[in-house]
Coordinates of C-alpha atoms in Angstrom, one line a residue:
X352 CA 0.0 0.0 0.0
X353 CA 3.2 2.5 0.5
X354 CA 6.1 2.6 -2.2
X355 CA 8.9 4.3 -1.5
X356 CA 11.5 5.5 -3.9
X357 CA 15.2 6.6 -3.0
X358 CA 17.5 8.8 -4.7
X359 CA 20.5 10.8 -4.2
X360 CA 23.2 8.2 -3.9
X361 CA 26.4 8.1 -5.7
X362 CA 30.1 8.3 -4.9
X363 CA 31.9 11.1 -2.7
X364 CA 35.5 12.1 -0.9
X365 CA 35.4 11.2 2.8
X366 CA 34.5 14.4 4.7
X367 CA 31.8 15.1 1.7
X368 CA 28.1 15.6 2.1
X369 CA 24.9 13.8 0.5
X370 CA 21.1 14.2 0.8
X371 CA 18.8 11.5 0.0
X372 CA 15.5 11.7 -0.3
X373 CA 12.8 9.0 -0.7
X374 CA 9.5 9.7 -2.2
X375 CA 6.5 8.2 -1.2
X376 CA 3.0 7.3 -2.5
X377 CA 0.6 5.1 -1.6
X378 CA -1.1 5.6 1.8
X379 CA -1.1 8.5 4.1
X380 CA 2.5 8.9 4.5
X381 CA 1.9 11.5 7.6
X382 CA 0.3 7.9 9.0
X383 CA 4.2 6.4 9.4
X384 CA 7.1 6.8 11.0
X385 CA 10.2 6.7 8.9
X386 CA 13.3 5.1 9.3
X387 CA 16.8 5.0 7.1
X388 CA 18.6 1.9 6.7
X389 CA 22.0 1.2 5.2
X390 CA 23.6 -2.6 4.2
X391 CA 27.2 -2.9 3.5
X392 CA 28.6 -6.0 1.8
X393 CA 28.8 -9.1 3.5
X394 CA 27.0 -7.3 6.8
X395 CA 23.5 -7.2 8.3
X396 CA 21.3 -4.0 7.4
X397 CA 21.5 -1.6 10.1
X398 CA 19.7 0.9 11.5
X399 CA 20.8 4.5 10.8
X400 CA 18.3 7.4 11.5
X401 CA 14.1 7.2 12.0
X402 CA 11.4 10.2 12.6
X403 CA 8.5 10.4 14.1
X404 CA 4.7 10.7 12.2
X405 CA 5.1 14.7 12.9
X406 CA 8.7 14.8 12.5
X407 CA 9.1 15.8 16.3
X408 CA 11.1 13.0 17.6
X409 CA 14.3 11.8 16.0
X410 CA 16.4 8.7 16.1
X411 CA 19.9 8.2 15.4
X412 CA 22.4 5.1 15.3
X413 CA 25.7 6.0 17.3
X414 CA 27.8 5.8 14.4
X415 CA 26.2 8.9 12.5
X416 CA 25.1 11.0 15.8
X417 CA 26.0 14.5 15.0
X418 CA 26.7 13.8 11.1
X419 CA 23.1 13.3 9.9
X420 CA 20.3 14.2 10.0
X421 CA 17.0 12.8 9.2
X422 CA 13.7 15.2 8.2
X423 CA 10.7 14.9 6.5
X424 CA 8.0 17.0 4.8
X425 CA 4.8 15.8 4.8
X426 CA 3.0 18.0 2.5
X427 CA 6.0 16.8 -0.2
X428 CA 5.3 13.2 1.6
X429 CA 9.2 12.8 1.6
X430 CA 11.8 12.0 3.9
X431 CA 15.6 13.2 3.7
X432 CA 18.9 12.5 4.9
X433 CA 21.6 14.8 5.3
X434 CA 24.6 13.1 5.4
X435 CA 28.2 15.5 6.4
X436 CA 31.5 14.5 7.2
X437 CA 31.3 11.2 5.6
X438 CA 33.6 8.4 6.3
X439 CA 34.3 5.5 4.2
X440 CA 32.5 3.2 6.8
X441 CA 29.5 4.8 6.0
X442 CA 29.9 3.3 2.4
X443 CA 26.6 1.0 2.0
X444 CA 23.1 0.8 0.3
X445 CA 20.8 3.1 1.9
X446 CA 17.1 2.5 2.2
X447 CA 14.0 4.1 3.6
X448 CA 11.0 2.2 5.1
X449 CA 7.8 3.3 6.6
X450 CA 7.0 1.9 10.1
X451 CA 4.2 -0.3 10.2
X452 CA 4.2 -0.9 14.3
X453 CA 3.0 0.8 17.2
X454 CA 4.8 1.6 19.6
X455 CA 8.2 3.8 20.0
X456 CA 10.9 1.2 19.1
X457 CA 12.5 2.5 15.9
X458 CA 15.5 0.6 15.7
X459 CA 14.3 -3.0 14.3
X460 CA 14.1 -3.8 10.6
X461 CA 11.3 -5.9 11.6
X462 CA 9.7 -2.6 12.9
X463 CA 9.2 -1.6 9.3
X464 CA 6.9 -3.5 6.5
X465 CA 7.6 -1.3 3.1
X466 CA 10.8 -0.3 2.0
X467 CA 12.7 1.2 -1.0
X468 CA 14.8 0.0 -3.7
X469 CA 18.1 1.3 -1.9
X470 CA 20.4 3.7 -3.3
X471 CA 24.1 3.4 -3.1
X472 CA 26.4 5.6 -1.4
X473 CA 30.1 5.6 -1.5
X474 CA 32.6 7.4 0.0
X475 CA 36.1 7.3 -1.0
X476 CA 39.4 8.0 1.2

């Protein structure tokens, strides 16, 4: 009932900056939460940032605390991450998901029932 749709991916120099967006249609988006996701080779997706239905709470994984920064505009139904002073860690697939459970845990893929294709970022050294 939601598709999402990522862009804004490609390659940058550590220390860089990227903002992805992901698009959504489909069902109310104001109705979900939204959470970003990223999956390196070889390695589990992990959770990387999530917002609230209003946008007034925010989530962020320890790794990117105080370098991204997760928004969304509801009357654009879209969701964005700004992503500054990139490492080369932070080289992965990134997706967005809606969150299709109740409650305030934000941190579980299995939180979230529709994602997007995944855009790739990379970040060179």
């Amino acid at each position: 009932q939601v598709q999402l749709v990522e862009s804004g991916g490609g390659l940058v120099q550590a220390g860089g900056s990227l903002r992805l967006s992901c698009a959504a249609s489909g069902r109310t988006f104001s109705s979900f939460a939204m959470g970003w996701f990223r999956q390196a080779p070889g390695k589990e997706r992990e959770f990387v940032a999530a917002i609230s239905r209003s946008g007034g709470s925010t989530y962020y994984a320890d790794s990117v605390k105080g370098r991204f920064t997760i928004s969304r505009d509801n009357a654009k139904n879209t969701v964005y991450l700004q992503m500054n002073s990139l490492k080369p860690e932070d080289t992965a697939v990134y997706y967005c998901a809606a969150k299709t459970t109740a409650g305030n845990y934000y941190y579980g893929t299995n939180q979230y029932n529709y994602w997007g294709q995944g855009t790739q970022v990379t970040v060179s050294s």
